[in-house]
PDB file of C-alpha atoms in Angstrom:
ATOM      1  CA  UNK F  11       0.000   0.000   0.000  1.00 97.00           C
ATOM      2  CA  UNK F  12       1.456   2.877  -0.814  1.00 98.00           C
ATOM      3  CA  UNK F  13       0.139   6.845   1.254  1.00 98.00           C
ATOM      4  CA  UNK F  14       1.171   9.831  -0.215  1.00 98.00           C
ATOM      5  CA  UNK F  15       1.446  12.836   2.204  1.00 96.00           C
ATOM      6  CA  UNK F  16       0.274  15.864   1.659  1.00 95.00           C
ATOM      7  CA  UNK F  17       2.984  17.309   3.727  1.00 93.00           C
ATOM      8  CA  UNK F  18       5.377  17.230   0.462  1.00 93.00           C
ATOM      9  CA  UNK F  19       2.177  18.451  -1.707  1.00 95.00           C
ATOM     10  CA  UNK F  20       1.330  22.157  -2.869  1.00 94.00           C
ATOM     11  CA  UNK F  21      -0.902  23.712  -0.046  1.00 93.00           C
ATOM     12  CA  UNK F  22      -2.598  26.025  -2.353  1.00 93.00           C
ATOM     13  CA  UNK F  23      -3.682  23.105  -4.609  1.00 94.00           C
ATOM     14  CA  UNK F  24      -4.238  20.737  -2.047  1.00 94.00           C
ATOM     15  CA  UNK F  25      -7.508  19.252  -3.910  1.00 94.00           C
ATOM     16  CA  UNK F  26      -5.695  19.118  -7.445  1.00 95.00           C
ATOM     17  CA  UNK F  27      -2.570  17.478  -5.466  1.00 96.00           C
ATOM     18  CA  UNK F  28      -4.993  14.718  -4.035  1.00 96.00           C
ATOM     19  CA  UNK F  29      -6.325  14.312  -7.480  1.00 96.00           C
ATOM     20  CA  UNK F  30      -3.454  13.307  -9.229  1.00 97.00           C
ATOM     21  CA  UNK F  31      -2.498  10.130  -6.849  1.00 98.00           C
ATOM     22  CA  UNK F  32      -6.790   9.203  -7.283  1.00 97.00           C
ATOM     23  CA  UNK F  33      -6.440   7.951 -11.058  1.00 95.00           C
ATOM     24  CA  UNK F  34      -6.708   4.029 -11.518  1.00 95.00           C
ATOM     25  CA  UNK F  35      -4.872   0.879 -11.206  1.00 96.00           C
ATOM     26  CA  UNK F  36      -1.278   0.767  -9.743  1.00 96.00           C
ATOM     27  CA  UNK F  37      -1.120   4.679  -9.820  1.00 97.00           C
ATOM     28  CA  UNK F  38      -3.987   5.012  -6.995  1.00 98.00           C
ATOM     29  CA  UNK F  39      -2.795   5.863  -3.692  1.00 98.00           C
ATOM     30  CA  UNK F  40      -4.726   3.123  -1.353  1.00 98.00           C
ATOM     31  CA  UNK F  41      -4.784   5.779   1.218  1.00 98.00           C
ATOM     32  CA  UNK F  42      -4.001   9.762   1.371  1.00 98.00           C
ATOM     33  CA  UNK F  43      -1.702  10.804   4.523  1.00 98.00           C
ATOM     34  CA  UNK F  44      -2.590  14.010   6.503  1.00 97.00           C
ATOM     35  CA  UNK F  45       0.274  15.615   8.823  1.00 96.00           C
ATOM     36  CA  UNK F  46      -1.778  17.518  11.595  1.00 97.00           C
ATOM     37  CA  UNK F  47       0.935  19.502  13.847  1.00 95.00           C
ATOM     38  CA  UNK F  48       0.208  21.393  16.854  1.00 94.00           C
ATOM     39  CA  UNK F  49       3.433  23.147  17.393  1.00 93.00           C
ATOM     40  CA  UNK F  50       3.018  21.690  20.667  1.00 93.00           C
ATOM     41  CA  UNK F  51       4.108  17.823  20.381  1.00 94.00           C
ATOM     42  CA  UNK F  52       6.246  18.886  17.414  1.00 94.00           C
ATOM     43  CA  UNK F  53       7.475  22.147  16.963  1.00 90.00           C
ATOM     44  CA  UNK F  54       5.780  22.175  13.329  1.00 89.00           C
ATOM     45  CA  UNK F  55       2.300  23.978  12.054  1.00 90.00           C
ATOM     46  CA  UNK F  56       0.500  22.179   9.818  1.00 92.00           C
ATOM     47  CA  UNK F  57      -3.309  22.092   9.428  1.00 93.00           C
ATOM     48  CA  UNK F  58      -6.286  21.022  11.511  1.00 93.00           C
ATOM     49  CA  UNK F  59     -10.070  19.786  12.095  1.00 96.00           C
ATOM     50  CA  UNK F  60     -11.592  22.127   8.877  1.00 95.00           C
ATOM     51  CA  UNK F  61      -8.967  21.830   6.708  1.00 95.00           C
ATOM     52  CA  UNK F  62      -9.002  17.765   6.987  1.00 96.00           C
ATOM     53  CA  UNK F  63     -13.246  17.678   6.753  1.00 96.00           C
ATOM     54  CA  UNK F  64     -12.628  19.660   3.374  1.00 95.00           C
ATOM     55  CA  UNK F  65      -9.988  17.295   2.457  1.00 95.00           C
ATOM     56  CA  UNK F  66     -12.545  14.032   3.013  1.00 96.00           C
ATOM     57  CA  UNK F  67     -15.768  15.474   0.939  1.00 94.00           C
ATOM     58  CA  UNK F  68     -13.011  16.148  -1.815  1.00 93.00           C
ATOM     59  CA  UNK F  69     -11.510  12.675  -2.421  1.00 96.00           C
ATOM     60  CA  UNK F  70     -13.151   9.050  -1.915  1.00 96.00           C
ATOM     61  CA  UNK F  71      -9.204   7.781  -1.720  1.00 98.00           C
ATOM     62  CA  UNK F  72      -8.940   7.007   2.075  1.00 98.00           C
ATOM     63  CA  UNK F  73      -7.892   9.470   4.813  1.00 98.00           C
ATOM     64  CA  UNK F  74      -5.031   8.517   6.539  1.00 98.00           C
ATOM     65  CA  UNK F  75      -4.864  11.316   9.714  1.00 98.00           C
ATOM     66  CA  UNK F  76      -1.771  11.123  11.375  1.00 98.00           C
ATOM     67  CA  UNK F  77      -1.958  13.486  14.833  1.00 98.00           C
ATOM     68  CA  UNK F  78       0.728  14.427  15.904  1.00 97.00           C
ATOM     69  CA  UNK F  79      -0.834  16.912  18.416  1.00 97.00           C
ATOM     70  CA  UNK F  80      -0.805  17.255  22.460  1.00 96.00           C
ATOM     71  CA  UNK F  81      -3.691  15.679  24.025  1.00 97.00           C
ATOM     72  CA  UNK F  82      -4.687  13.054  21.273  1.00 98.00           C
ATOM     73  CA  UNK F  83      -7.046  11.798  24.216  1.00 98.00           C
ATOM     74  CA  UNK F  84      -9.630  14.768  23.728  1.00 97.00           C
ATOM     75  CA  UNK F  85      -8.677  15.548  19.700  1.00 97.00           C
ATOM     76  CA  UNK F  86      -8.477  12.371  18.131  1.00 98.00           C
ATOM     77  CA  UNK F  87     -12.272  11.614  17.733  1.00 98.00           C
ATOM     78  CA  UNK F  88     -13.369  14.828  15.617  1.00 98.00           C
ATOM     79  CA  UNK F  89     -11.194  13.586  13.047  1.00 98.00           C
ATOM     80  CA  UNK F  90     -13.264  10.370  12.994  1.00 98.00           C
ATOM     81  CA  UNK F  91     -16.261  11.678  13.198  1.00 98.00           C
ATOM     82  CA  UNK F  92     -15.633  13.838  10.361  1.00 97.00           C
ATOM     83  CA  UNK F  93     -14.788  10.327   8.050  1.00 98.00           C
ATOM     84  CA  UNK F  94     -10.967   9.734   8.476  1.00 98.00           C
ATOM     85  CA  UNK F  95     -10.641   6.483   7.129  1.00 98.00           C
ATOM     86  CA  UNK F  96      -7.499   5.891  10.219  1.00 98.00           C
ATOM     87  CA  UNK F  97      -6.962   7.932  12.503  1.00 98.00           C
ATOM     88  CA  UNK F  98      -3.214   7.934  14.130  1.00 98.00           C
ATOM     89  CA  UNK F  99      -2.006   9.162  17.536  1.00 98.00           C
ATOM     90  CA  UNK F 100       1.570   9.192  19.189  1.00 98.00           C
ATOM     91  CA  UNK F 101       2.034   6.949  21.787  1.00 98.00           C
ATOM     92  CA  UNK F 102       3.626   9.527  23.379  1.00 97.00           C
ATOM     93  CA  UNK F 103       1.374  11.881  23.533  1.00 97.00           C
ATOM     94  CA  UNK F 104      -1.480   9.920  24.789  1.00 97.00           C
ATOM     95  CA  UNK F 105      -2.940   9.552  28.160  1.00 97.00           C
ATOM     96  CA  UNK F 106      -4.894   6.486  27.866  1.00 98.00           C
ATOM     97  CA  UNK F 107      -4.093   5.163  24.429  1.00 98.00           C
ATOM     98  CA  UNK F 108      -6.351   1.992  24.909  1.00 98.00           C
ATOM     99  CA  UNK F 109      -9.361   4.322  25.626  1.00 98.00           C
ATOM    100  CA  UNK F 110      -8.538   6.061  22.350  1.00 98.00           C
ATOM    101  CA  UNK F 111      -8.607   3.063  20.172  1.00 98.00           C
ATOM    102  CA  UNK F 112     -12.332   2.100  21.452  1.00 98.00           C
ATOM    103  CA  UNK F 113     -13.320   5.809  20.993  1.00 98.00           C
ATOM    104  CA  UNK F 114     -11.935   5.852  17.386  1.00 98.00           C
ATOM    105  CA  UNK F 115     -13.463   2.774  17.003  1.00 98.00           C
ATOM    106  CA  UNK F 116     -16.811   3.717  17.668  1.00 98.00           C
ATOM    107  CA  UNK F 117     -16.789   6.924  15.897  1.00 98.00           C
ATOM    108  CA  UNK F 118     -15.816   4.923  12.422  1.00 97.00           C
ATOM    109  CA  UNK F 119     -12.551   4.934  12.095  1.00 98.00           C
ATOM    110  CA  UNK F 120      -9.748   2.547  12.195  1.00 98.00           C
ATOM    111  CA  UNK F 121      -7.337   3.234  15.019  1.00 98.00           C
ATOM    112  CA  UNK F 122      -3.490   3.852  14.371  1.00 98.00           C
ATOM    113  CA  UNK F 123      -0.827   3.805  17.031  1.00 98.00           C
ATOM    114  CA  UNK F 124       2.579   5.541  16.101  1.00 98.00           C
ATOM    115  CA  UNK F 125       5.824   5.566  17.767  1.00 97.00           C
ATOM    116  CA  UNK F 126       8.915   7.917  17.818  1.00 96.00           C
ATOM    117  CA  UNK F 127      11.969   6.345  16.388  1.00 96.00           C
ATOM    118  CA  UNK F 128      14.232   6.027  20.185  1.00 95.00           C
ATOM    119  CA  UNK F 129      10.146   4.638  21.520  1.00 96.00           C
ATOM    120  CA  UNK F 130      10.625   1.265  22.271  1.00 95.00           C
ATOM    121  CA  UNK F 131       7.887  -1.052  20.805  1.00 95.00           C
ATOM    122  CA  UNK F 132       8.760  -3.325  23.270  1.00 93.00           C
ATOM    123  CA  UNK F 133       6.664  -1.338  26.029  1.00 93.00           C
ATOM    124  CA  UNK F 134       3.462  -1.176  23.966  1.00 96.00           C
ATOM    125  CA  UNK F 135       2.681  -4.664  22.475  1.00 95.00           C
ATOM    126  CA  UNK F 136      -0.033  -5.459  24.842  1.00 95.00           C
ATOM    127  CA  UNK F 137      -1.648  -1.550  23.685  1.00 97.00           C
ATOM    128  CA  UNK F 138      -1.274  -2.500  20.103  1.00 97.00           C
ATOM    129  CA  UNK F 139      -3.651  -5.560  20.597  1.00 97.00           C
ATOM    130  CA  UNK F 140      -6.507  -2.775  20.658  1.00 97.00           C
ATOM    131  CA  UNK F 141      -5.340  -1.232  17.660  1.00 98.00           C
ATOM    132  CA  UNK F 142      -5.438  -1.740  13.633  1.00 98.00           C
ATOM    133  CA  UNK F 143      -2.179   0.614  12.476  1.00 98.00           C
ATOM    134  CA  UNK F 144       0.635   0.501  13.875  1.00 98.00           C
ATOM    135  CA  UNK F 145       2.439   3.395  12.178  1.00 98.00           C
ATOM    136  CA  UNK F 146       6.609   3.647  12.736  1.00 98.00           C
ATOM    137  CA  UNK F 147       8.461   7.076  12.084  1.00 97.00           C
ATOM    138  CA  UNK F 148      11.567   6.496  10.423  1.00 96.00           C
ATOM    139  CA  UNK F 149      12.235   9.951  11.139  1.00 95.00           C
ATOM    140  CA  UNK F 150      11.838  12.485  14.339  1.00 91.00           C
ATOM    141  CA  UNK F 151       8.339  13.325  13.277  1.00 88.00           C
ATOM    142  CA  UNK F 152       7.507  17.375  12.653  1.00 80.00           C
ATOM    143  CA  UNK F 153       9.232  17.721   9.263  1.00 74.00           C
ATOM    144  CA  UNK F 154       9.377  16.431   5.752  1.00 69.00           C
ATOM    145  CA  UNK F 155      12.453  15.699   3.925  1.00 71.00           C
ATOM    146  CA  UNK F 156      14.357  13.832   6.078  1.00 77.00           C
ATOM    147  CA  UNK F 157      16.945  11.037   6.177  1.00 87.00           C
ATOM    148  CA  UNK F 158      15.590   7.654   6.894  1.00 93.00           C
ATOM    149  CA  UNK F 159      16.502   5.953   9.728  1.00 95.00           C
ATOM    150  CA  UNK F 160      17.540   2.130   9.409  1.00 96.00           C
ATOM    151  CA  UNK F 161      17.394   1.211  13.060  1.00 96.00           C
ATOM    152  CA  UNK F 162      13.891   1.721  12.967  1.00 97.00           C
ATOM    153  CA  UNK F 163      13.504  -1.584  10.636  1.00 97.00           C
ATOM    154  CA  UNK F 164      14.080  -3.650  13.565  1.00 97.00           C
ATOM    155  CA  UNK F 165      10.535  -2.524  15.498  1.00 97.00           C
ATOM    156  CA  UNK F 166       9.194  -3.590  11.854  1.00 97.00           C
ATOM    157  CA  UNK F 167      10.190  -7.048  11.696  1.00 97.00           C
ATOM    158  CA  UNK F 168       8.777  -7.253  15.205  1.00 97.00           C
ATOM    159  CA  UNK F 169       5.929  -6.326  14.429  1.00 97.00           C
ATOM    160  CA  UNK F 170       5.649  -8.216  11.372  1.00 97.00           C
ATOM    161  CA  UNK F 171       6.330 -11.649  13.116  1.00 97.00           C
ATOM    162  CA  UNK F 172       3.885 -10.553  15.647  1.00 97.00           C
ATOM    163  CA  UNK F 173       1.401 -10.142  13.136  1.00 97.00           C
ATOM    164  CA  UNK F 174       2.650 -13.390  10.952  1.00 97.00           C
ATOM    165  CA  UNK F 175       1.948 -15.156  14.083  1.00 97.00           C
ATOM    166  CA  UNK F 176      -1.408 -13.844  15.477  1.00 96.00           C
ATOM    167  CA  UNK F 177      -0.536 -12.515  18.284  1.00 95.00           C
ATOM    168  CA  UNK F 178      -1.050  -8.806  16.587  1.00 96.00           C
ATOM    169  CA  UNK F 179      -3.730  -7.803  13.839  1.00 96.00           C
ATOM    170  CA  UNK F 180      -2.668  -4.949  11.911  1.00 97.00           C
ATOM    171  CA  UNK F 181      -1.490  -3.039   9.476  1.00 98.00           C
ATOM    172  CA  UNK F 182       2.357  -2.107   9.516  1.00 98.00           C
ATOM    173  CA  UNK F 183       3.275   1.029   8.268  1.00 98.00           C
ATOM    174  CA  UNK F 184       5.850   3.461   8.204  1.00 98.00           C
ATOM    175  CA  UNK F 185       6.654   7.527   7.820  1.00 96.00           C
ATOM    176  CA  UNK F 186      10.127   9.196   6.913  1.00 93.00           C
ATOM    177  CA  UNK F 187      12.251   9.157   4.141  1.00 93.00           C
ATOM    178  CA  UNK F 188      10.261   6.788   1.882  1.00 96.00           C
ATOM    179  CA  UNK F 189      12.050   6.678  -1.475  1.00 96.00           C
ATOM    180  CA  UNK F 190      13.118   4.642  -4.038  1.00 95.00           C
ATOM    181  CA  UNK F 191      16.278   4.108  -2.619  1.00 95.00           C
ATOM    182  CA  UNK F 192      15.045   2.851   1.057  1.00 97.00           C
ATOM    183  CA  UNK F 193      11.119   1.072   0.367  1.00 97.00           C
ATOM    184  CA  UNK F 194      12.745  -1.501  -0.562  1.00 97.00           C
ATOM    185  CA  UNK F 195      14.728  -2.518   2.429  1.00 97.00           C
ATOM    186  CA  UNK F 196      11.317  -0.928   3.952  1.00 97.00           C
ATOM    187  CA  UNK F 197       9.336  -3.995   2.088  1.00 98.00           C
ATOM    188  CA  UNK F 198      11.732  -6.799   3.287  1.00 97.00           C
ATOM    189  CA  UNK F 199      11.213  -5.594   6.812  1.00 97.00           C
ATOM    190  CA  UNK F 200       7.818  -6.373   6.506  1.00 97.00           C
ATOM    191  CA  UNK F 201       6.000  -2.795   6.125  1.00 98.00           C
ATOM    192  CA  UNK F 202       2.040  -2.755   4.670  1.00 98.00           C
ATOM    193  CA  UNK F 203       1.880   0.249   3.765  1.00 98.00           C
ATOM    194  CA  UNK F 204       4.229   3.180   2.843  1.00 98.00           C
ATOM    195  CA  UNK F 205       4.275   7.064   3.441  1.00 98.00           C
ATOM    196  CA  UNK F 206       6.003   8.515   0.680  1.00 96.00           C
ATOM    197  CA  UNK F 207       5.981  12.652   0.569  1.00 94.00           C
ATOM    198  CA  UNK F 208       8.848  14.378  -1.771  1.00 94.00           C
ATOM    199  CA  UNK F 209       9.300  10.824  -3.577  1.00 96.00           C
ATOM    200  CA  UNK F 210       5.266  11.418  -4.760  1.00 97.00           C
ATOM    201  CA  UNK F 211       4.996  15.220  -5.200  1.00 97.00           C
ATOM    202  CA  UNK F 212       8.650  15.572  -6.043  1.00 95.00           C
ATOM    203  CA  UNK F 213       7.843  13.505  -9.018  1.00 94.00           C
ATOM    204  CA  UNK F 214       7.072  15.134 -12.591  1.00 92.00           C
ATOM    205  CA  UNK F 215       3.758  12.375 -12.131  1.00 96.00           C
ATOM    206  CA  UNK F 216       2.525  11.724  -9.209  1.00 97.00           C
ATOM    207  CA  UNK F 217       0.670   8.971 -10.162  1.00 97.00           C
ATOM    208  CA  UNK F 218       3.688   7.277 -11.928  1.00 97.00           C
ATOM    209  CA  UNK F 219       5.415   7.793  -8.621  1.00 98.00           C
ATOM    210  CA  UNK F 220       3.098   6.041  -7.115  1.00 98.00           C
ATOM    211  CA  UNK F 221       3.068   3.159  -9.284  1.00 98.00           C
ATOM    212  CA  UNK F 222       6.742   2.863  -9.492  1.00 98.00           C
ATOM    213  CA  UNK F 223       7.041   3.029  -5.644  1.00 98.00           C
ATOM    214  CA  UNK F 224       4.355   0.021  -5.413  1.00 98.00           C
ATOM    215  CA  UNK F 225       6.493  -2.169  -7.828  1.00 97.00           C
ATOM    216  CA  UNK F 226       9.882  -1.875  -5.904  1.00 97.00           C
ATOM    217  CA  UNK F 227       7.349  -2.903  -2.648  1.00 97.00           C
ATOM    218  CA  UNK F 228       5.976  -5.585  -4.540  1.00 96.00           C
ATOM    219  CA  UNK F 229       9.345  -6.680  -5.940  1.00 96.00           C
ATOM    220  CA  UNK F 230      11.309  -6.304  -2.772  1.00 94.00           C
ATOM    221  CA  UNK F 231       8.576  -8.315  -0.440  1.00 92.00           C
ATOM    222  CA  UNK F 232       8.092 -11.461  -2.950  1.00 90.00           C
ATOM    223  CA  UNK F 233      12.306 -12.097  -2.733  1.00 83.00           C
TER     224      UNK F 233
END
């Protein structure tokens, strides 16, 4: 699966930029990734609440809403509610993170659980059994264009076997520095699903980024 982010796209054009990953086959994004920053939990700005409900009635491509906001506890369910497709929180951030899944849950949405780079995965396992994304930054989330971090990978193929085994029921996916020259290594980890931002709207075709991106996946996960 591959998630553009919006966070790389054109902010003035934000409903043409959607557009042009929403064509057909292999050059469909499966799901559209949202950055909402706080400058709170990240020193970022980003967008919020409106912005994202405009973002929904414009595209039927998937939301993918990745908070990363203080107090996902009282925040997270408004993006739901509003049609999110999955709805991500930091780990970090939250309170009661089990309480969020059910909440995000009921409102309609699946629930995603994401965790810093130096967060050990290790601490959360029995918290992930409540959720259905388990999302991994590859970088220090608050900013696009980053360098991809390869120590992540190992939290990856944890999480894989975890899910390979049954003990964990989710998707696997992962933020930062998506490329062509790291999904690969990305894919053989065991990653679902793939944020890409520059490496989509960097691209002279969007679309044909997206394509490309899911053949190197494909490629890299069948070896």
């Amino acid at each position: 699966m591959i998630a553009p982010s919006i966070l790389s796209a054109d902010f003035a054009r934000l409903g043409e930029e959607i557009r042009a990953v929403a064509g057909e086959g292999d050059a469909r994004a499966d799901w559209v990734h949202v950055d909402v920053m706080d400058a709170h939990f990240v020193p970022n700005l980003t967008l919020g609440l409106p912005v994202v409900e405009s973002l929904i009635k414009s595209t039927d491509v998937p939301i993918d809403c990745h908070l990363m906001i203080d107090d996902p506890d009282r925040w997270a369910v408004g993006y739901a509610e509003a049609g999110a497709y999955n709805v991500t929180v930091h780990v970090e951030a939250a309170r009661d993170p089990i309480k969020i899944a059910k909440d995000l849950r009921a409102a309609g949405a699946k629930a995603g659980l994401s965790v810093k780079p130096n967060t050990p995965l290790s601490d959360y396992l029995d918290v992930l059994k409540h959720y259905d994304t388990l999302l991994v930054m590859s970088v220090e989330p608050g900013f696009g264009g980053q360098s991809f971090i390869v120590d992540v990978l190992e939290k990856v193929r944890t999480a894989r076997r975890l899910v390979d085994t049954g003990h964990l029921k989710l998707v696997v996916e992962i933020d930062g520095g998506i490329n062509a020259s790291t999904i690969e290594q990305a894919a053989e980890a065991g990653v679902d699903c793939f944020v890409a931002g520059s490496a989509v709207y960097g691209a002279g075709d969007p679309g044909k980024a997206v394509a490309a991106l899911r053949a190197q996946a494909a490629a890299a996960a069948a070896r």
